[in-house]
Amino acid sequence: MTLDTESLYRILYKHMGPQGWWPADSKIEIILGAILVQNTNWRNAAYAIDSLKQATLLDPHHILNLELEDLQTLIKSSGFYKNKAKTILALLSWLHQYDFDYKAIADKYHTNLRDQLLHIKGVGSETADVLIVYVFEGIEYIPDSYTRRIYRLLGYEHTEQYDKLKRNVSLPETFTNQDANEFHALLDNFGKNYFNGNASHQYTFLDEYFEYND
């Protein structure tokens, strides 16, 4: 059984509308958020971003000039702050080589961009995919934890691991960057809104999905 990704996207969009993601004022803030939200909730990541904003105005050059211990202190609320600080510095150092010109980086690496990002210490599959979609304006499927729960609810296999589900689900060839952006945001916000005890919304969504794919 193959998941009809486009119908899933259309149903979610019909129910929820455009999401306006990623919640940030700049691409640097998106980059920091993608790292800081790893293994924690958005509230804890947001506290860390606010601390960084107060200390550095989120100027990447200012962040790079911070002592490692100072950066760790600023992002402590996000948890795993020692590793996250190293990842932030490694990723910003790599971007600095290209003067933070995201389009130039995307043009240079094109289909190899994901592999390049994964070679940066601390950047895993989900972070790489988020960066490609929200920073480099590419097209990637982002099967985060909420997405895997939704797909499991729909009766699909390969949901236990991020990379495994990604290998078994493809986005439609017609998807644009905006579609990839919205699809991830819709799935994530559906999970946040409806996996916390609001079963009626789950069943309404499921009923329509299966009716649509009957």
PDB file of C-alpha atoms in Angstrom:
ATOM      1  CA  MET A   1       0.000   0.000   0.000  1.00  0.00           C
ATOM      2  CA  THR A   2       1.456   3.362  -1.025  1.00  0.00           C
ATOM      3  CA  LEU A   3       0.638   6.524   0.862  1.00  0.00           C
ATOM      4  CA  ASP A   4      -1.011   9.131  -1.347  1.00  0.00           C
ATOM      5  CA  THR A   5       0.994  12.055  -0.061  1.00  0.00           C
ATOM      6  CA  GLU A   6      -0.790  14.622  -2.163  1.00  0.00           C
ATOM      7  CA  SER A   7      -4.239  13.691  -0.852  1.00  0.00           C
ATOM      8  CA  LEU A   8      -2.921  13.755   2.708  1.00  0.00           C
ATOM      9  CA  TYR A   9      -1.522  17.222   2.053  1.00  0.00           C
ATOM     10  CA  ARG A  10      -4.780  18.454   0.535  1.00  0.00           C
ATOM     11  CA  ILE A  11      -6.893  17.181   3.425  1.00  0.00           C
ATOM     12  CA  LEU A  12      -4.626  18.724   6.056  1.00  0.00           C
ATOM     13  CA  TYR A  13      -4.548  22.012   4.156  1.00  0.00           C
ATOM     14  CA  LYS A  14      -8.339  21.989   3.820  1.00  0.00           C
ATOM     15  CA  HIS A  15      -8.744  21.491   7.580  1.00  0.00           C
ATOM     16  CA  MET A  16      -5.970  23.772   8.797  1.00  0.00           C
ATOM     17  CA  GLY A  17      -5.055  26.289   6.079  1.00  0.00           C
ATOM     18  CA  PRO A  18      -1.602  27.854   5.540  1.00  0.00           C
ATOM     19  CA  GLN A  19       0.703  27.651   8.547  1.00  0.00           C
ATOM     20  CA  GLY A  20       3.221  30.446   7.931  1.00  0.00           C
ATOM     21  CA  TRP A  21       6.216  28.419   9.053  1.00  0.00           C
ATOM     22  CA  TRP A  22       9.069  28.448  10.185  1.00  0.00           C
ATOM     23  CA  PRO A  23       8.317  30.673  13.247  1.00  0.00           C
ATOM     24  CA  ALA A  24      11.319  33.019  12.971  1.00  0.00           C
ATOM     25  CA  ASP A  25      12.288  36.498  11.814  1.00  0.00           C
ATOM     26  CA  SER A  26      15.440  35.495   9.929  1.00  0.00           C
ATOM     27  CA  LYS A  27      17.216  32.514   8.442  1.00  0.00           C
ATOM     28  CA  ILE A  28      19.808  32.609  11.211  1.00  0.00           C
ATOM     29  CA  GLU A  29      16.976  32.267  13.717  1.00  0.00           C
ATOM     30  CA  ILE A  30      15.644  29.285  11.743  1.00  0.00           C
ATOM     31  CA  ILE A  31      19.093  27.679  11.783  1.00  0.00           C
ATOM     32  CA  LEU A  32      19.452  28.155  15.526  1.00  0.00           C
ATOM     33  CA  GLY A  33      15.922  26.929  16.174  1.00  0.00           C
ATOM     34  CA  ALA A  34      16.474  23.787  14.102  1.00  0.00           C
ATOM     35  CA  ILE A  35      19.434  22.871  16.309  1.00  0.00           C
ATOM     36  CA  LEU A  36      18.059  24.006  19.657  1.00  0.00           C
ATOM     37  CA  VAL A  37      14.712  22.196  19.293  1.00  0.00           C
ATOM     38  CA  GLN A  38      16.431  18.813  18.962  1.00  0.00           C
ATOM     39  CA  ASN A  39      15.313  16.437  21.757  1.00  0.00           C
ATOM     40  CA  THR A  40      13.253  19.108  23.513  1.00  0.00           C
ATOM     41  CA  ASN A  41      10.067  21.126  23.063  1.00  0.00           C
ATOM     42  CA  TRP A  42       9.783  24.438  21.256  1.00  0.00           C
ATOM     43  CA  ARG A  43       9.270  26.395  24.480  1.00  0.00           C
ATOM     44  CA  ASN A  44      12.712  25.405  25.779  1.00  0.00           C
ATOM     45  CA  ALA A  45      14.280  26.155  22.400  1.00  0.00           C
ATOM     46  CA  ALA A  46      12.552  29.548  22.297  1.00  0.00           C
ATOM     47  CA  TYR A  47      13.993  30.469  25.706  1.00  0.00           C
ATOM     48  CA  ALA A  48      17.459  29.697  24.378  1.00  0.00           C
ATOM     49  CA  ILE A  49      16.877  31.747  21.225  1.00  0.00           C
ATOM     50  CA  ASP A  50      15.687  34.687  23.327  1.00  0.00           C
ATOM     51  CA  SER A  51      18.834  34.470  25.466  1.00  0.00           C
ATOM     52  CA  LEU A  52      20.995  34.433  22.352  1.00  0.00           C
ATOM     53  CA  LYS A  53      19.041  37.343  20.899  1.00  0.00           C
ATOM     54  CA  GLN A  54      19.608  39.453  23.994  1.00  0.00           C
ATOM     55  CA  ALA A  55      23.331  38.660  24.030  1.00  0.00           C
ATOM     56  CA  THR A  56      24.161  38.747  20.308  1.00  0.00           C
ATOM     57  CA  LEU A  57      21.144  40.132  18.397  1.00  0.00           C
ATOM     58  CA  LEU A  58      21.469  36.783  16.574  1.00  0.00           C
ATOM     59  CA  ASP A  59      24.374  38.188  14.583  1.00  0.00           C
ATOM     60  CA  PRO A  60      26.151  35.015  13.385  1.00  0.00           C
ATOM     61  CA  HIS A  61      29.572  36.707  13.544  1.00  0.00           C
ATOM     62  CA  HIS A  62      28.911  37.706  17.146  1.00  0.00           C
ATOM     63  CA  ILE A  63      27.844  34.159  17.992  1.00  0.00           C
ATOM     64  CA  LEU A  64      30.997  32.772  16.397  1.00  0.00           C
ATOM     65  CA  ASN A  65      33.081  35.091  18.572  1.00  0.00           C
ATOM     66  CA  LEU A  66      31.525  33.782  21.778  1.00  0.00           C
ATOM     67  CA  GLU A  67      33.550  31.502  24.008  1.00  0.00           C
ATOM     68  CA  LEU A  68      32.168  27.976  23.913  1.00  0.00           C
ATOM     69  CA  GLU A  69      31.308  28.078  27.618  1.00  0.00           C
ATOM     70  CA  ASP A  70      29.419  31.361  27.207  1.00  0.00           C
ATOM     71  CA  LEU A  71      27.402  29.964  24.311  1.00  0.00           C
ATOM     72  CA  GLN A  72      26.592  26.866  26.348  1.00  0.00           C
ATOM     73  CA  THR A  73      25.312  29.019  29.193  1.00  0.00           C
ATOM     74  CA  LEU A  74      23.093  31.068  26.869  1.00  0.00           C
ATOM     75  CA  ILE A  75      21.406  27.990  25.386  1.00  0.00           C
ATOM     76  CA  LYS A  76      21.244  25.893  28.559  1.00  0.00           C
ATOM     77  CA  SER A  77      17.420  25.885  28.619  1.00  0.00           C
ATOM     78  CA  SER A  78      17.356  23.795  25.416  1.00  0.00           C
ATOM     79  CA  GLY A  79      19.042  20.793  27.050  1.00  0.00           C
ATOM     80  CA  PHE A  80      22.036  18.895  25.654  1.00  0.00           C
ATOM     81  CA  TYR A  81      23.513  22.371  25.510  1.00  0.00           C
ATOM     82  CA  LYS A  82      27.164  21.293  25.329  1.00  0.00           C
ATOM     83  CA  ASN A  83      26.664  19.340  22.124  1.00  0.00           C
ATOM     84  CA  LYS A  84      24.245  21.886  20.690  1.00  0.00           C
ATOM     85  CA  ALA A  85      26.748  24.701  21.235  1.00  0.00           C
ATOM     86  CA  LYS A  86      29.375  22.762  19.303  1.00  0.00           C
ATOM     87  CA  THR A  87      26.900  22.097  16.501  1.00  0.00           C
ATOM     88  CA  ILE A  88      25.942  25.763  16.290  1.00  0.00           C
ATOM     89  CA  LEU A  89      29.586  26.803  16.010  1.00  0.00           C
ATOM     90  CA  ALA A  90      30.372  24.077  13.472  1.00  0.00           C
ATOM     91  CA  LEU A  91      27.415  24.946  11.255  1.00  0.00           C
ATOM     92  CA  LEU A  92      27.899  28.715  11.465  1.00  0.00           C
ATOM     93  CA  SER A  93      31.613  28.279  10.715  1.00  0.00           C
ATOM     94  CA  TRP A  94      30.726  26.297   7.589  1.00  0.00           C
ATOM     95  CA  LEU A  95      28.192  28.895   6.485  1.00  0.00           C
ATOM     96  CA  HIS A  96      30.708  31.662   7.170  1.00  0.00           C
ATOM     97  CA  GLN A  97      32.981  30.188   4.492  1.00  0.00           C
ATOM     98  CA  TYR A  98      30.291  31.207   2.000  1.00  0.00           C
ATOM     99  CA  ASP A  99      29.496  34.570   3.645  1.00  0.00           C
ATOM    100  CA  PHE A 100      26.097  33.179   4.675  1.00  0.00           C
ATOM    101  CA  ASP A 101      24.996  33.326   1.046  1.00  0.00           C
ATOM    102  CA  TYR A 102      22.363  30.573   1.169  1.00  0.00           C
ATOM    103  CA  LYS A 103      21.484  30.739  -2.504  1.00  0.00           C
ATOM    104  CA  ALA A 104      25.130  30.417  -3.494  1.00  0.00           C
ATOM    105  CA  ILE A 105      25.489  27.386  -1.235  1.00  0.00           C
ATOM    106  CA  ALA A 106      22.349  25.782  -2.670  1.00  0.00           C
ATOM    107  CA  ASP A 107      23.532  26.451  -6.221  1.00  0.00           C
ATOM    108  CA  LYS A 108      27.010  25.065  -5.496  1.00  0.00           C
ATOM    109  CA  TYR A 109      25.920  21.778  -3.930  1.00  0.00           C
ATOM    110  CA  HIS A 110      22.475  21.322  -5.493  1.00  0.00           C
ATOM    111  CA  THR A 111      21.477  17.650  -4.977  1.00  0.00           C
ATOM    112  CA  ASN A 112      24.572  17.038  -2.807  1.00  0.00           C
ATOM    113  CA  LEU A 113      23.604  19.689  -0.255  1.00  0.00           C
ATOM    114  CA  ARG A 114      22.049  17.180   2.142  1.00  0.00           C
ATOM    115  CA  ASP A 115      25.224  15.084   2.193  1.00  0.00           C
ATOM    116  CA  GLN A 116      27.312  18.194   2.826  1.00  0.00           C
ATOM    117  CA  LEU A 117      25.131  19.194   5.770  1.00  0.00           C
ATOM    118  CA  LEU A 118      25.263  15.690   7.238  1.00  0.00           C
ATOM    119  CA  HIS A 119      29.067  15.911   7.308  1.00  0.00           C
ATOM    120  CA  ILE A 120      28.854  18.815   9.764  1.00  0.00           C
ATOM    121  CA  LYS A 121      29.299  17.561  13.317  1.00  0.00           C
ATOM    122  CA  GLY A 122      25.970  17.387  15.135  1.00  0.00           C
ATOM    123  CA  VAL A 123      23.757  17.867  12.060  1.00  0.00           C
ATOM    124  CA  GLY A 124      21.501  14.839  11.674  1.00  0.00           C
ATOM    125  CA  SER A 125      18.923  13.873   9.088  1.00  0.00           C
ATOM    126  CA  GLU A 126      16.019  15.893  10.445  1.00  0.00           C
ATOM    127  CA  THR A 127      18.073  19.049  10.976  1.00  0.00           C
ATOM    128  CA  ALA A 128      19.559  18.756   7.479  1.00  0.00           C
ATOM    129  CA  ASP A 129      16.113  18.388   5.909  1.00  0.00           C
ATOM    130  CA  VAL A 130      14.700  21.335   7.880  1.00  0.00           C
ATOM    131  CA  LEU A 131      17.605  23.509   6.768  1.00  0.00           C
ATOM    132  CA  ILE A 132      17.151  22.500   3.133  1.00  0.00           C
ATOM    133  CA  VAL A 133      13.443  23.364   3.146  1.00  0.00           C
ATOM    134  CA  TYR A 134      13.387  26.465   5.345  1.00  0.00           C
ATOM    135  CA  VAL A 135      16.817  28.003   4.745  1.00  0.00           C
ATOM    136  CA  PHE A 136      17.993  26.807   1.338  1.00  0.00           C
ATOM    137  CA  GLU A 137      14.479  26.712  -0.182  1.00  0.00           C
ATOM    138  CA  GLY A 138      14.791  23.156  -1.430  1.00  0.00           C
ATOM    139  CA  ILE A 139      12.355  20.249  -1.392  1.00  0.00           C
ATOM    140  CA  GLU A 140      12.629  17.470   1.189  1.00  0.00           C
ATOM    141  CA  TYR A 141      10.276  15.206   3.106  1.00  0.00           C
ATOM    142  CA  ILE A 142      10.682  15.747   6.882  1.00  0.00           C
ATOM    143  CA  PRO A 143       9.282  12.729   8.776  1.00  0.00           C
ATOM    144  CA  ASP A 144       9.681  14.097  12.302  1.00  0.00           C
ATOM    145  CA  SER A 145       8.180  12.403  15.339  1.00  0.00           C
ATOM    146  CA  TYR A 146       4.683  13.840  14.859  1.00  0.00           C
ATOM    147  CA  THR A 147       4.704  12.888  11.172  1.00  0.00           C
ATOM    148  CA  ARG A 148       5.692   9.317  11.998  1.00  0.00           C
ATOM    149  CA  ARG A 149       2.868   9.109  14.535  1.00  0.00           C
ATOM    150  CA  ILE A 150       0.368  10.318  11.938  1.00  0.00           C
ATOM    151  CA  TYR A 151       1.588   7.824   9.356  1.00  0.00           C
ATOM    152  CA  ARG A 152       1.431   5.068  11.957  1.00  0.00           C
ATOM    153  CA  LEU A 153      -2.154   6.120  12.753  1.00  0.00           C
ATOM    154  CA  LEU A 154      -2.937   5.764   9.052  1.00  0.00           C
ATOM    155  CA  GLY A 155      -1.710   2.171   9.157  1.00  0.00           C
ATOM    156  CA  TYR A 156       1.626   2.490   7.404  1.00  0.00           C
ATOM    157  CA  GLU A 157       4.855   0.649   8.101  1.00  0.00           C
ATOM    158  CA  HIS A 158       8.423   1.950   8.387  1.00  0.00           C
ATOM    159  CA  THR A 159       7.382   4.582  10.942  1.00  0.00           C
ATOM    160  CA  GLU A 160       9.763   3.583  13.720  1.00  0.00           C
ATOM    161  CA  GLN A 161      12.773   5.452  12.362  1.00  0.00           C
ATOM    162  CA  TYR A 162      13.206   8.805  10.622  1.00  0.00           C
ATOM    163  CA  ASP A 163      15.459   7.595   7.810  1.00  0.00           C
ATOM    164  CA  LYS A 164      13.487   4.421   7.248  1.00  0.00           C
ATOM    165  CA  LEU A 165      10.196   6.262   6.657  1.00  0.00           C
ATOM    166  CA  LYS A 166      11.982   8.840   4.504  1.00  0.00           C
ATOM    167  CA  ARG A 167      13.267   6.059   2.251  1.00  0.00           C
ATOM    168  CA  ASN A 168       9.742   4.703   1.823  1.00  0.00           C
ATOM    169  CA  VAL A 169       7.777   7.910   1.227  1.00  0.00           C
ATOM    170  CA  SER A 170       8.353  10.324  -1.629  1.00  0.00           C
ATOM    171  CA  LEU A 171       6.950  13.781  -2.170  1.00  0.00           C
ATOM    172  CA  PRO A 172       5.062  14.299  -5.442  1.00  0.00           C
ATOM    173  CA  GLU A 173       7.222  15.511  -8.318  1.00  0.00           C
ATOM    174  CA  THR A 174       4.928  18.542  -8.571  1.00  0.00           C
ATOM    175  CA  PHE A 175       5.777  19.701  -5.038  1.00  0.00           C
ATOM    176  CA  THR A 176       7.393  23.121  -4.784  1.00  0.00           C
ATOM    177  CA  ASN A 177       9.450  24.400  -1.876  1.00  0.00           C
ATOM    178  CA  GLN A 178       6.297  26.064  -0.543  1.00  0.00           C
ATOM    179  CA  ASP A 179       4.442  22.736  -0.704  1.00  0.00           C
ATOM    180  CA  ALA A 180       7.237  20.970   1.185  1.00  0.00           C
ATOM    181  CA  ASN A 181       7.220  23.779   3.734  1.00  0.00           C
ATOM    182  CA  GLU A 182       3.437  23.662   4.231  1.00  0.00           C
ATOM    183  CA  PHE A 183       3.264  19.864   4.303  1.00  0.00           C
ATOM    184  CA  HIS A 184       5.803  19.610   7.105  1.00  0.00           C
ATOM    185  CA  ALA A 185       4.186  22.469   9.019  1.00  0.00           C
ATOM    186  CA  LEU A 186       0.709  20.981   8.660  1.00  0.00           C
ATOM    187  CA  LEU A 187       1.827  17.554   9.839  1.00  0.00           C
ATOM    188  CA  ASP A 188       3.743  18.995  12.771  1.00  0.00           C
ATOM    189  CA  ASN A 189       0.974  21.320  13.900  1.00  0.00           C
ATOM    190  CA  PHE A 190      -1.649  18.597  13.453  1.00  0.00           C
ATOM    191  CA  GLY A 191       0.423  16.418  15.754  1.00  0.00           C
ATOM    192  CA  LYS A 192       0.832  19.174  18.333  1.00  0.00           C
ATOM    193  CA  ASN A 193      -2.843  20.126  18.285  1.00  0.00           C
ATOM    194  CA  TYR A 194      -4.533  16.748  18.037  1.00  0.00           C
ATOM    195  CA  PHE A 195      -2.333  14.126  19.643  1.00  0.00           C
ATOM    196  CA  ASN A 196      -2.966  15.558  23.086  1.00  0.00           C
ATOM    197  CA  GLY A 197      -6.287  13.957  23.904  1.00  0.00           C
ATOM    198  CA  ASN A 198      -8.471  15.456  21.174  1.00  0.00           C
ATOM    199  CA  ALA A 199      -9.428  12.141  19.578  1.00  0.00           C
ATOM    200  CA  SER A 200     -12.483  13.507  17.731  1.00  0.00           C
ATOM    201  CA  HIS A 201     -10.237  15.556  15.464  1.00  0.00           C
ATOM    202  CA  GLN A 202      -8.097  12.505  14.803  1.00  0.00           C
ATOM    203  CA  TYR A 203     -11.071  10.429  13.737  1.00  0.00           C
ATOM    204  CA  THR A 204     -12.552  13.194  11.548  1.00  0.00           C
ATOM    205  CA  PHE A 205      -9.243  13.472   9.760  1.00  0.00           C
ATOM    206  CA  LEU A 206      -8.918   9.687   9.443  1.00  0.00           C
ATOM    207  CA  ASP A 207     -12.450   9.261   8.119  1.00  0.00           C
ATOM    208  CA  GLU A 208     -11.898  11.854   5.419  1.00  0.00           C
ATOM    209  CA  TYR A 209      -8.502  10.452   4.513  1.00  0.00           C
ATOM    210  CA  PHE A 210      -9.800   6.916   4.015  1.00  0.00           C
ATOM    211  CA  GLU A 211     -12.899   8.146   2.184  1.00  0.00           C
ATOM    212  CA  TYR A 212     -10.653  10.185  -0.134  1.00  0.00           C
ATOM    213  CA  ASN A 213      -8.477   7.127  -0.813  1.00  0.00           C
ATOM    214  CA  ASP A 214     -11.257   4.557  -1.060  1.00  0.00           C
TER     215      ASP A 214
END
